[in-house]
Coordinates of C-alpha atoms and ligand atoms in Angstrom, one line a residue:
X1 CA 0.0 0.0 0.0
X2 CA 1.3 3.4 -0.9
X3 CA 0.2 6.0 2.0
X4 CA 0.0 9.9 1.2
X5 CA 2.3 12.3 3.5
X6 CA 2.8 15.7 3.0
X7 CA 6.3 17.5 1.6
X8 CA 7.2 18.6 4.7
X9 CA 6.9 15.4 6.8
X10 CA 8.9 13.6 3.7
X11 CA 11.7 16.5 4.2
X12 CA 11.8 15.4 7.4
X13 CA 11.5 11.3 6.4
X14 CA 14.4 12.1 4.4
X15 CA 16.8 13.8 6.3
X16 CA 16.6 11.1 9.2
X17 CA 17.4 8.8 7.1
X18 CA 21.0 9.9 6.0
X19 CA 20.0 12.7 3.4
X20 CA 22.8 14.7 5.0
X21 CA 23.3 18.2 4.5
X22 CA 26.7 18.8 3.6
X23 CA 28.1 22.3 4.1
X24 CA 27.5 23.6 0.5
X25 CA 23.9 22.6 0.6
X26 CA 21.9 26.0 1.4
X27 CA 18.2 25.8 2.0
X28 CA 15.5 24.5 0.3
X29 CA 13.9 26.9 -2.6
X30 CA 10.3 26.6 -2.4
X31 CA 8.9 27.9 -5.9
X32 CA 8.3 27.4 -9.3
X33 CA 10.0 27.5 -12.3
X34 CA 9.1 29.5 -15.4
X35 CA 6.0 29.2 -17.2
X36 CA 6.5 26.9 -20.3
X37 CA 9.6 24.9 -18.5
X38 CA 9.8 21.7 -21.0
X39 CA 9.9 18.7 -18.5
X40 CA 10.6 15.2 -20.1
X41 CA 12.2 11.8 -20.1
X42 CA 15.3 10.5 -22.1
X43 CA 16.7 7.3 -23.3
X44 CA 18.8 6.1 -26.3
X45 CA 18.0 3.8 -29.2
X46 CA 20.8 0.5 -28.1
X47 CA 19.7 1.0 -24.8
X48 CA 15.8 0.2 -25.2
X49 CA 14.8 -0.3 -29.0
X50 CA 16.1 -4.4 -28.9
X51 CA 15.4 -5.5 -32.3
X52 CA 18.9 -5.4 -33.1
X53 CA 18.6 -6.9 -36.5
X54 CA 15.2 -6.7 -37.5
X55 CA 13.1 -5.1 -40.6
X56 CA 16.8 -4.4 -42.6
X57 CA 18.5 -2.9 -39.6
X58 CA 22.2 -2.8 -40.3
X59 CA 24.8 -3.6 -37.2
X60 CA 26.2 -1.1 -35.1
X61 CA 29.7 -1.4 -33.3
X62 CA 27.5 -1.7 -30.2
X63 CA 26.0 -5.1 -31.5
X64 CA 29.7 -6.2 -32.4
X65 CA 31.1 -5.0 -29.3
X66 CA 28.8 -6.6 -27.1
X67 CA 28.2 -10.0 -29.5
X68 CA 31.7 -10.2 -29.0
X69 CA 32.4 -8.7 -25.2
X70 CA 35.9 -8.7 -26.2
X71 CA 38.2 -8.2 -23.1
X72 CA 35.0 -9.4 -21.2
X73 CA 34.4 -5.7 -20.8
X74 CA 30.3 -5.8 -20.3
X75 CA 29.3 -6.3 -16.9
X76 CA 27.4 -9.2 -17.2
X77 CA 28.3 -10.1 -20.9
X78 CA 24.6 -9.4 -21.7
X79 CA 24.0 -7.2 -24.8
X80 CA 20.7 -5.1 -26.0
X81 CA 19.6 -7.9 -28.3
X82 CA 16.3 -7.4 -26.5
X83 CA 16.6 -4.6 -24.3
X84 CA 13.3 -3.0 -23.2
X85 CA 11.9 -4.4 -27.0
X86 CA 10.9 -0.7 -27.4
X87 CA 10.8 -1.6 -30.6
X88 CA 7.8 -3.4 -29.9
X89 CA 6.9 -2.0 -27.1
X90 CA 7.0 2.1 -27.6
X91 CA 3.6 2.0 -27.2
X92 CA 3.5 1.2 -23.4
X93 CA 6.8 3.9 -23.4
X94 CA 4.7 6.2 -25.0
X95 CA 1.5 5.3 -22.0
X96 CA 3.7 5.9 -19.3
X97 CA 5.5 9.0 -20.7
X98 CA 1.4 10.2 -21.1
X99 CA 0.8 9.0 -17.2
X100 CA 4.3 11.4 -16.1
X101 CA 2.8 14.2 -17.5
X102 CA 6.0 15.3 -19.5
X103 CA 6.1 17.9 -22.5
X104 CA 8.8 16.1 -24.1
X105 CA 10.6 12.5 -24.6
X106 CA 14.5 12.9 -25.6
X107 CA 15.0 9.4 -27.9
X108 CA 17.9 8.4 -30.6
X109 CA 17.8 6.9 -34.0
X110 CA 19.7 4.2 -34.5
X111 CA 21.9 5.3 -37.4
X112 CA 22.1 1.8 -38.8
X113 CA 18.1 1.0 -38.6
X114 CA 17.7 3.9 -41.1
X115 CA 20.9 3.7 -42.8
X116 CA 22.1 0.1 -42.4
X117 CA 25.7 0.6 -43.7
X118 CA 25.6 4.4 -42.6
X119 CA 26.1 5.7 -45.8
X120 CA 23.4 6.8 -47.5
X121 CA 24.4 5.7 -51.4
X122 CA 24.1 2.2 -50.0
X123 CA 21.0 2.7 -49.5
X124 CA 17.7 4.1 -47.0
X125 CA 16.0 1.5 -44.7
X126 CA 11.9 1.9 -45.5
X127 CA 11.1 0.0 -42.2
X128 CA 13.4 2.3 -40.1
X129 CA 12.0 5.3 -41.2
X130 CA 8.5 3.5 -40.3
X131 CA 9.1 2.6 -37.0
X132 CA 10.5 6.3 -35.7
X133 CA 7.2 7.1 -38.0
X134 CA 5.2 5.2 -35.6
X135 CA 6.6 6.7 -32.4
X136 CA 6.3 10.2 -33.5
X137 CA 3.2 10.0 -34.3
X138 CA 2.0 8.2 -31.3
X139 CA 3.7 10.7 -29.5
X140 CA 2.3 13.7 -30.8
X141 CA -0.7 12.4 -30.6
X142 CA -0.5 12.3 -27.2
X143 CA 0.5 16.0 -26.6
X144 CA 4.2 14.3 -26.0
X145 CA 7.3 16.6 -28.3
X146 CA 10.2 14.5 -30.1
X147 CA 13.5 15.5 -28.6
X148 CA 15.7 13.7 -30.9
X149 CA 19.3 12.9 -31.1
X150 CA 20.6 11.7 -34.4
X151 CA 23.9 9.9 -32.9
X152 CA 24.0 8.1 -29.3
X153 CA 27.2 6.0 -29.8
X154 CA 25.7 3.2 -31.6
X155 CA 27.6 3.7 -35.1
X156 CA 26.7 1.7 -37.7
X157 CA 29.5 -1.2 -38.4
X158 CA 29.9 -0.2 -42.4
X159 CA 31.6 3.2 -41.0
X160 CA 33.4 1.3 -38.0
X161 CA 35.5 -0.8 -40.6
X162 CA 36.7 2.2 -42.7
X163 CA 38.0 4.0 -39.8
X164 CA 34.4 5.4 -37.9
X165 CA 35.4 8.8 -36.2
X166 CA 39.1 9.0 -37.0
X167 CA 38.0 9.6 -40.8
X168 CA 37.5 12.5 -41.8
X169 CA 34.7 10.9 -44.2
X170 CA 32.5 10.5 -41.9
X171 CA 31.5 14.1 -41.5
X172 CA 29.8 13.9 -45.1
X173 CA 28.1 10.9 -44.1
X174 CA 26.6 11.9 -40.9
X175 CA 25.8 15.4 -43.0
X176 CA 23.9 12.9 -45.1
X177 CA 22.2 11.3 -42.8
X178 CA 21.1 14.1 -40.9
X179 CA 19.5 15.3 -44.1
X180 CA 17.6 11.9 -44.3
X181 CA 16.1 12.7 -40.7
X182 CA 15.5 16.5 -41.2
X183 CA 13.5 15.1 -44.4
X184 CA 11.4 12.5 -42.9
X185 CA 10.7 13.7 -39.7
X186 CA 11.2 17.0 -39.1
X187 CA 7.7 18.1 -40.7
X188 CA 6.7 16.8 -37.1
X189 CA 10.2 17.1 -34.8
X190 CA 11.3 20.4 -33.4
X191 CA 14.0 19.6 -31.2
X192 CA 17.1 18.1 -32.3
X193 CA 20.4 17.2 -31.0
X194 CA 23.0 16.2 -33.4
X195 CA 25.6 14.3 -30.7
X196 CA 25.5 12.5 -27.5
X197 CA 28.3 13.0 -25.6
X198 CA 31.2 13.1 -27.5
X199 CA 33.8 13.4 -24.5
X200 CA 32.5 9.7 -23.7
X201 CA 32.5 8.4 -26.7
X202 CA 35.9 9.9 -27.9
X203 CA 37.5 8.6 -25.2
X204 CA 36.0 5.5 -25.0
X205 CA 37.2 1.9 -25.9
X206 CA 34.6 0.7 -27.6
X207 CA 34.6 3.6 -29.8
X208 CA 37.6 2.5 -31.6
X209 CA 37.0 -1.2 -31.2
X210 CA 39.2 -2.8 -28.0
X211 CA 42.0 -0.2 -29.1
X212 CA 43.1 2.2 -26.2
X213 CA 42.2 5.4 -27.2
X214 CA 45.3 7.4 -26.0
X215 CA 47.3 4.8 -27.9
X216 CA 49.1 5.1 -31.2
X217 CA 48.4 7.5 -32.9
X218 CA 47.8 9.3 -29.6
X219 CA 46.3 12.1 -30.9
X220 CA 42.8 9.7 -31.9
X221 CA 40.5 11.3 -29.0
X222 CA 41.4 14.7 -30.3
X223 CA 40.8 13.4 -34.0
X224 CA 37.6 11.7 -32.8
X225 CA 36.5 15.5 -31.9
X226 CA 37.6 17.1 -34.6
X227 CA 35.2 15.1 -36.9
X228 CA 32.5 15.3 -34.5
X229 CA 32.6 19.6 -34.5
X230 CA 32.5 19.5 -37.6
X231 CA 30.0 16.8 -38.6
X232 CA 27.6 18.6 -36.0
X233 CA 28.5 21.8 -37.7
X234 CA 27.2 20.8 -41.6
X235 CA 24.2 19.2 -39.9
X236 CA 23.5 22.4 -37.6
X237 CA 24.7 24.5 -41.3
X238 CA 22.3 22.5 -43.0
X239 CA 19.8 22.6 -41.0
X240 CA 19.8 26.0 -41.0
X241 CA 19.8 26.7 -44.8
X242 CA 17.5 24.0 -46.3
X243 CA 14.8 23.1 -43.5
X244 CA 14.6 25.3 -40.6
X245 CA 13.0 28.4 -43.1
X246 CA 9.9 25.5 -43.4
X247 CA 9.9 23.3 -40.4
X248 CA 10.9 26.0 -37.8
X249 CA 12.8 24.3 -35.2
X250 CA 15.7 24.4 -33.3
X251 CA 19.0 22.3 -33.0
X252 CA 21.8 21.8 -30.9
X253 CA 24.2 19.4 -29.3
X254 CA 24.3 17.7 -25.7
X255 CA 27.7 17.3 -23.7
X256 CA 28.7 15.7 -20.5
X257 CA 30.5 17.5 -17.5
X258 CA 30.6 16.6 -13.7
X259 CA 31.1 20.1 -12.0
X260 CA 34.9 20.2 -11.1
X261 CA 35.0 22.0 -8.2
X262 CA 38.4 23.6 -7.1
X263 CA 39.1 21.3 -3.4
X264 CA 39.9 24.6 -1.6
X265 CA 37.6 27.2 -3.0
X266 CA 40.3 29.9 -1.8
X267 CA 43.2 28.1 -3.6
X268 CA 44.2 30.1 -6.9
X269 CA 45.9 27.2 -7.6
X270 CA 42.9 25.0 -7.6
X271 CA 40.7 27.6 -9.2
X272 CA 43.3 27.1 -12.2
X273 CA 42.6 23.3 -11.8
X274 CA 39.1 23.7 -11.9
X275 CA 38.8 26.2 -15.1
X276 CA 41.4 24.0 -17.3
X277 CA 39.7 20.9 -16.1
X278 CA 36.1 22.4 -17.4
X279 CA 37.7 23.4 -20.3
X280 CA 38.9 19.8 -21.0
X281 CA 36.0 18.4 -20.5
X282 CA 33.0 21.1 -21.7
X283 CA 34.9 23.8 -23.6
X284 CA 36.8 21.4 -26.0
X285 CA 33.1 20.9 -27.8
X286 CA 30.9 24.2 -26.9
X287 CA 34.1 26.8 -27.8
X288 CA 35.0 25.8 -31.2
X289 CA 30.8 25.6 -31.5
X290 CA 30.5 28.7 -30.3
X291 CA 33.4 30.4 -30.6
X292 CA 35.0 28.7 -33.7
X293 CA 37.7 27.6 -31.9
X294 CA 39.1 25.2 -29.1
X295 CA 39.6 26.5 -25.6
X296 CA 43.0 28.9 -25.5
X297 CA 44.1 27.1 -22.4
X298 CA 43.8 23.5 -24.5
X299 CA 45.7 25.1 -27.6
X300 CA 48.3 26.5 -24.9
X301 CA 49.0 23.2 -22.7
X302 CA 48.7 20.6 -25.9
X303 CA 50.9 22.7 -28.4
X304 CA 53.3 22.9 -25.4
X305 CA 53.2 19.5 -24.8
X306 CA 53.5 17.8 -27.9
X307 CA 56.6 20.4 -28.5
X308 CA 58.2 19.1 -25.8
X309 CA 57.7 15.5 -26.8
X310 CA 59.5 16.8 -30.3
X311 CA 56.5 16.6 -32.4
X312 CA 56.7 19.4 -35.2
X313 CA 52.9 19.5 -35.1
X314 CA 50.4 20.1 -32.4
X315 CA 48.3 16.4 -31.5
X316 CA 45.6 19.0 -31.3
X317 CA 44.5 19.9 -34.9
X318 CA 43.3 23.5 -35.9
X319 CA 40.2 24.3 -38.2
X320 CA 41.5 26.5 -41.1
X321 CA 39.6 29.6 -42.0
X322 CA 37.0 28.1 -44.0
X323 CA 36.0 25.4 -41.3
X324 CA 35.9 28.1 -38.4
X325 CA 33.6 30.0 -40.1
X326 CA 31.3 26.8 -40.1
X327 CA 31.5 25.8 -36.9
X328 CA 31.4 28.8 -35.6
X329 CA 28.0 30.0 -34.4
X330 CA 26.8 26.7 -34.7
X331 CA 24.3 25.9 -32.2
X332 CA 21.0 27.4 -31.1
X333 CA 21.3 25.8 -27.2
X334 CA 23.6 23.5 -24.9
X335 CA 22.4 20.4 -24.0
X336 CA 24.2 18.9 -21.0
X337 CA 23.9 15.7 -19.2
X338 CA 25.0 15.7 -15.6
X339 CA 24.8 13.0 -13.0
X340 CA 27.9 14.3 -10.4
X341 CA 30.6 16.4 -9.1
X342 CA 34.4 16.3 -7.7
X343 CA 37.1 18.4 -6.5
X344 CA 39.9 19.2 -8.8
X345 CA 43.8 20.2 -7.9
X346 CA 46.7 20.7 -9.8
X347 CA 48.7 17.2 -10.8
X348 CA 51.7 16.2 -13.0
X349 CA 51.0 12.8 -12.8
X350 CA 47.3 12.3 -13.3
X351 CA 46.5 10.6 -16.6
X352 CA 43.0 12.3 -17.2
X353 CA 43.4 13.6 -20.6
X354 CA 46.4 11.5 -21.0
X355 CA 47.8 14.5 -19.0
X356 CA 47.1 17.2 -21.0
X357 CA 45.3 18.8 -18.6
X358 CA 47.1 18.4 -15.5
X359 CA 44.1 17.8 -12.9
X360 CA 44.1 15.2 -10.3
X361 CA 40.2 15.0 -9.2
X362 CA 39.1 13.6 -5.3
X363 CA 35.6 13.1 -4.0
X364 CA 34.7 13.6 -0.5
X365 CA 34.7 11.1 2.1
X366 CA 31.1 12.6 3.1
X367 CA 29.1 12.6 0.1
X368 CA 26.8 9.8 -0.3
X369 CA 27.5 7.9 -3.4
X370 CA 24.5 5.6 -5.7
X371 CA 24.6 2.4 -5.9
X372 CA 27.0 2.6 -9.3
X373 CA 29.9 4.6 -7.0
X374 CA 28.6 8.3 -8.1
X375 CA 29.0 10.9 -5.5
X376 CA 25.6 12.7 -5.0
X377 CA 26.3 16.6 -4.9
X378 CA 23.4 18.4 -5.7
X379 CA 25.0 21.9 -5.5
X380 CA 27.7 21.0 -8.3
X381 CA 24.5 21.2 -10.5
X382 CA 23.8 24.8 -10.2
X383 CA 27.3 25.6 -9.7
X384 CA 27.5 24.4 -12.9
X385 CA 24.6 25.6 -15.0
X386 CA 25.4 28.7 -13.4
X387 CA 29.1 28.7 -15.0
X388 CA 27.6 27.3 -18.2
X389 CA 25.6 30.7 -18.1
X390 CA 27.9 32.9 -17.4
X391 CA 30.6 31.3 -19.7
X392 CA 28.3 30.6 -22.7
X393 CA 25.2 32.9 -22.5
X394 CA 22.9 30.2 -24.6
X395 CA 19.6 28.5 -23.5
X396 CA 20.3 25.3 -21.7
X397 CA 18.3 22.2 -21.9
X398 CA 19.5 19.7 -19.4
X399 CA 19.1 16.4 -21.3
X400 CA 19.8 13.8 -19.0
X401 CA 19.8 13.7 -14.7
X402 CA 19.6 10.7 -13.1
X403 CA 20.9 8.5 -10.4
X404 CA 22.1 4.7 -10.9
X405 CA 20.7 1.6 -8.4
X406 CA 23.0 -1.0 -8.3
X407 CA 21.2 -4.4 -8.8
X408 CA 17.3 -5.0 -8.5
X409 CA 16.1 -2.3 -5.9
X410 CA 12.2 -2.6 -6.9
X411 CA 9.8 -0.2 -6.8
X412 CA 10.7 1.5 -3.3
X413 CA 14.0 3.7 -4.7
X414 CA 13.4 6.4 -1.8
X415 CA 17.5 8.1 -2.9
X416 CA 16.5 8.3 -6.5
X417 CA 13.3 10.0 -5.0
X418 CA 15.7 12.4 -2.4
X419 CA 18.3 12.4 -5.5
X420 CA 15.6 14.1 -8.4
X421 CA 14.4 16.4 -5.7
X422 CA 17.7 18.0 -4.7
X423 CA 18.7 18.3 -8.3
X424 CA 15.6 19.8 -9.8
X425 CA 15.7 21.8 -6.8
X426 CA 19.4 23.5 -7.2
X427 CA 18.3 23.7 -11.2
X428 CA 15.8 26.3 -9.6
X429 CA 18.0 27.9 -7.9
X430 CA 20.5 28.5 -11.0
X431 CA 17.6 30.0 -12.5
X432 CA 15.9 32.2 -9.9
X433 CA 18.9 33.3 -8.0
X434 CA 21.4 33.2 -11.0
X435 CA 19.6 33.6 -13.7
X436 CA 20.6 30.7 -16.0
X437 CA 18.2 30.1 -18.9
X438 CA 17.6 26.5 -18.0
X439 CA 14.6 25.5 -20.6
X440 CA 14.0 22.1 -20.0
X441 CA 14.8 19.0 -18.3
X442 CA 14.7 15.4 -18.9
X443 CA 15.5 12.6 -16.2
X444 CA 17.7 9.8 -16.9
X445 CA 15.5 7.3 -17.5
X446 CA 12.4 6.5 -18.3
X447 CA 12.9 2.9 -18.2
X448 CA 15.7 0.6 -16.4
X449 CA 17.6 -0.4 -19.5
X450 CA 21.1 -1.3 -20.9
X451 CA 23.8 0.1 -19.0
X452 CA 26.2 -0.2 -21.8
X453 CA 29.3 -1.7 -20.1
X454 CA 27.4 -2.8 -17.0
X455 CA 24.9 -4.3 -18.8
X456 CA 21.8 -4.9 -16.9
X457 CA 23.5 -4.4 -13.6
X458 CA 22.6 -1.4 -13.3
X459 CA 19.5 0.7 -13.1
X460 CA 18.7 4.2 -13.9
X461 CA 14.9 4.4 -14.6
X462 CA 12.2 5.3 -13.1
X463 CA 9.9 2.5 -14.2
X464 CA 11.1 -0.9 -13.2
X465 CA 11.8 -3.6 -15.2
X466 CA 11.6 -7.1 -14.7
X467 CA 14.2 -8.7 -17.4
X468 CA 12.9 -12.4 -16.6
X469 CA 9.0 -10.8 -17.3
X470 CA 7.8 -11.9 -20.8
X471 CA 6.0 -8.9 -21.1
X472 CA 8.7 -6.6 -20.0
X473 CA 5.8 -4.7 -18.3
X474 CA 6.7 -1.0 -17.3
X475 CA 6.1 -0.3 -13.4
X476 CA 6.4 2.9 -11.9
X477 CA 8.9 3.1 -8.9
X478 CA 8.0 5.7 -6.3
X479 CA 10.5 8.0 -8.4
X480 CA 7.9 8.4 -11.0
X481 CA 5.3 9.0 -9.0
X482 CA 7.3 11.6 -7.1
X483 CA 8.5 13.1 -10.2
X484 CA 4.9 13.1 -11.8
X485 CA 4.0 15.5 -8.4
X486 CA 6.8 17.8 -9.4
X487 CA 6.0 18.2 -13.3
X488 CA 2.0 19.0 -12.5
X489 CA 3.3 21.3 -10.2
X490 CA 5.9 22.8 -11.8
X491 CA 8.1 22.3 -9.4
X492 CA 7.7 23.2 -5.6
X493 CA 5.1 25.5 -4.6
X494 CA 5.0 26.9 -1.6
X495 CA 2.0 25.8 0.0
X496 CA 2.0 22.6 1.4
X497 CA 0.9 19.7 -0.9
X498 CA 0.4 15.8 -0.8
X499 CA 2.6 13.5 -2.1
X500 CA 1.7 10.0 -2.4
X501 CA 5.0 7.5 -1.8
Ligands
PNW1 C1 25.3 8.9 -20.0 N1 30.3 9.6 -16.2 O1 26.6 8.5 -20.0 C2 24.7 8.4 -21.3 O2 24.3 9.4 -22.2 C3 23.6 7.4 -21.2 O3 23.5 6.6 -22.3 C4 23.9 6.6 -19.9 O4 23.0 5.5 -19.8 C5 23.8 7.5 -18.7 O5 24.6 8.6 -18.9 C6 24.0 6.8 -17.4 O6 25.4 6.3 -17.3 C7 27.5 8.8 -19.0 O7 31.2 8.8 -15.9 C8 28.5 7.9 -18.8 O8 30.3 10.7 -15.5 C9 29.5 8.2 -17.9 C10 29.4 9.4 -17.1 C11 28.3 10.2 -17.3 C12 27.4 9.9 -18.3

């Protein structure tokens, strides 16, 4: 039986049972956020669609990588053969997105169900396009808006074997691609993000097959991102010229940063730390997007470093004229995912960014962690849409929040509850007392899924799923009732209200 409290007696609940306030914390923000705030749900195509290779799909280097689970690097050596069988099953995704009460629901296209080789001359996938067909309509017909990200990691295999992001070819095929997806959907999508993450999946193993990416050559994370600027750049470019003027809506790109706090807030030395370690990690995308070129403190410490190693060229590469005035500009909003914070120092030794960046990062022996090892500091989110603000100046949609159960918690997940409460809350905050321009938001997830290299160890959604369940039936944990309180109201009125837990 569920019974109905009110907020302040589940503040209460909560901070007896461990929701510590940690010296940063400040108090509570009863309010509301601004009228039309976009609130959603996100997940990614591998992660839920299953139906790996049905209907003419084509692999992607996540079927081979997992197939495979080379190195025995997957958790549980599962795979998303299956998955949530959202591609079965988006009509129950689409009821319980419709039971949340969201405004949006952030999903990807598989590349290789629409493009099975990835590149278009090869030839366009009919039953693809059908099946994101199907799930736009259903969601618009439901009041729901497509938030859509063209590339969540899952590349198709025909680009893998010529080289994937480390060839510069690629940037005309995902150009063509994304003109495949303007054309058939975006009569009825309006948000679009061209790349998921690119500081994971440029420095990722999988990304370049089982190969180390700081290994020979070891430039291949900063190659990785040089493609990836400018493939988002022709898709944001064309865009802009050939289907914005009729479809009227509006595209940008969603990156990944913990908040690197500097240890000793007082410490120049750590306030260094902390600005080249956000720079390494946020700027290397959002300046040359917004700027037209990468951070000056990258171009300084990577020039100097490769010099020093005796190269006679930088292993971070330049955009010549013509390619800076592409990129440059070319975004109309940030989308950032964030799940956690540290503290950052100066270090010689560390090997984040192979050294380049020369940041050592600590947690704090305080901070609760979920059940995956992430510290849980709710401040380091509006210290960090705040910086993103006043760094950047563009609208932000947070795309992804979320906090990862370890194993099979059920339906009572009481610190995901505390966890979505605390965030949301300080994303108030950065926009009420800081004035970020925070549009949106969308919680990580709307179902458990695949955890990529955990597998199904891990859980992130707020629906539960039971694997061994034939039916794979969707049930809400207590974070999606709690969350479904916060959307109707908007976030956190004032006056007391119920809550049902
Ligand atoms: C994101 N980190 O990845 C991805 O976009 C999702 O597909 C994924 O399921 C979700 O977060 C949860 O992991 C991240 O180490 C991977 O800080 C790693 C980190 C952050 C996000």
């Amino acid at each position: 039986m569920r019974n109905i409290i009110s907020f302040s007696a589940l503040t209460l609940l909560l901070l007896n049972c461990g929701g510590s306030v940690t010296a940063q914390d400040d108090e509570f923000l009863y309010d509301t956020f601004p009228p039309g705030f976009m609130w959603g749900q996100a997940t990614s195509a591998y992660q839920v669609e299953g139906g790996w290779n049905e209907d003419g799909k084509g692999e992607s280097i996540w079927d081979t990588w997992s197939h495979e689970n080379l190195g025995g690097n997957i958790a549980d050596g599962s795979n998303g053969d299956v998955a949530c069988d959202s591609y079965h099953k988006y009509a129950d995704d689409i009821k319980i997105l419709k039971d949340l009460g969201v405004n949006f629901y952030r999903f990807s296209i598989a590349w290789a169900r629409v493009i099975p080789t990835g590149r278009v001359a090869d030839g366009v996938n009919q039953a693809g396009i059908d099946y994101y067909n199907r799930l736009i309509d259903g969601l618009l017909a439901e009041g729901i808006e497509p938030f859509v990200t063209l590339y969540h990691w899952d590349l198709p295999m025909g680009l893998e074997v010529t080289g994937g992001w480390l060839n510069d070819s690629i940037v005309d095929d995902f150009e063509d691609y994304s003109r495949v997806a303007f054309r058939e959907f975006g009569d009825r999508v309006k948000y679009w993000l061209t790349f998921n993450e690119p500081h994971v999946f440029c420095l990722a193993r999988w990304n370049y097959l089982s190969q180390n990416p700081f290994v020979e050559p070891p430039e291949k994370p900063y190659i990785c991102a040089h493609n990836v600027v400018k493939a988002h750049a022709l898709s944001f470019r064309l865009y802009d010229a050939e289907f914005r003027p009729t479809q009227n809506g509006t595209i940008g790109i969603t990156l990944n940063t913990n908040w690197a706090a500097p240890k000793n807030p007082n410490n120049t030395d750590d306030q260094a730390a902390s600005f080249r370690s956000m720079h390494f990690s946020f700027g290397w995308w959002a300046n040359p997007i917004i700027r037209g070129e990468y951070p000056p403190i990258m171009r300084e410490l990577v020039d100097r470093k490769s010099q020093e190693a005796g190269r006679n060229s930088s292993r971070l590469p330049s955009f010549d004229a013509q390619w800076t005035e592409i990129i440059n500009g070319s975004t109309d909003f940030l989308g950032i995912n964030h799940y956690s914070s540290h503290f950052v120092e100066y270090s010689n030794t560390s090997t984040w960014m192979d050294g380049d960046a020369e940041v050592k990062g600590s947690g704090d022996p305080s901070w609760e962690q979920n059940g995956i090892g992430w510290s849980i500091v709710p401040w380091g989110f509006r210290k960090l849409l705040t910086w993103m603000h006043e760094e950047y100046s563009y609208p932000i949609y947070v795309t992804e929040n979320g906090y990862g159960g370890r194993g099979d918690e059920g339906l009572d997940d009481e610190p995901r509850v505390r966890y979505y409460r605390n965030y949301i809350n300080e994303m108030l905050k950065s926009i009420k007392l800081d004035g970020a321009d925070v549009r949106g938001y969308a919680a990580w997830s709307l179902i458990d899924n695949y955890e990529w290299e955990l597998g199904y160890t891990a859980r992130f959604g707020i629906h539960y799923l039971n694997y061994s369940d034939p039916n794979l039936t969707r049930i809400p944990k207590d974070s999606a009732i709690s969350l479904t309180k916060i959307f109707a109201d908007n976030g956190f009125p004032a006056n007391e209200s119920l809550l049902i837990v």
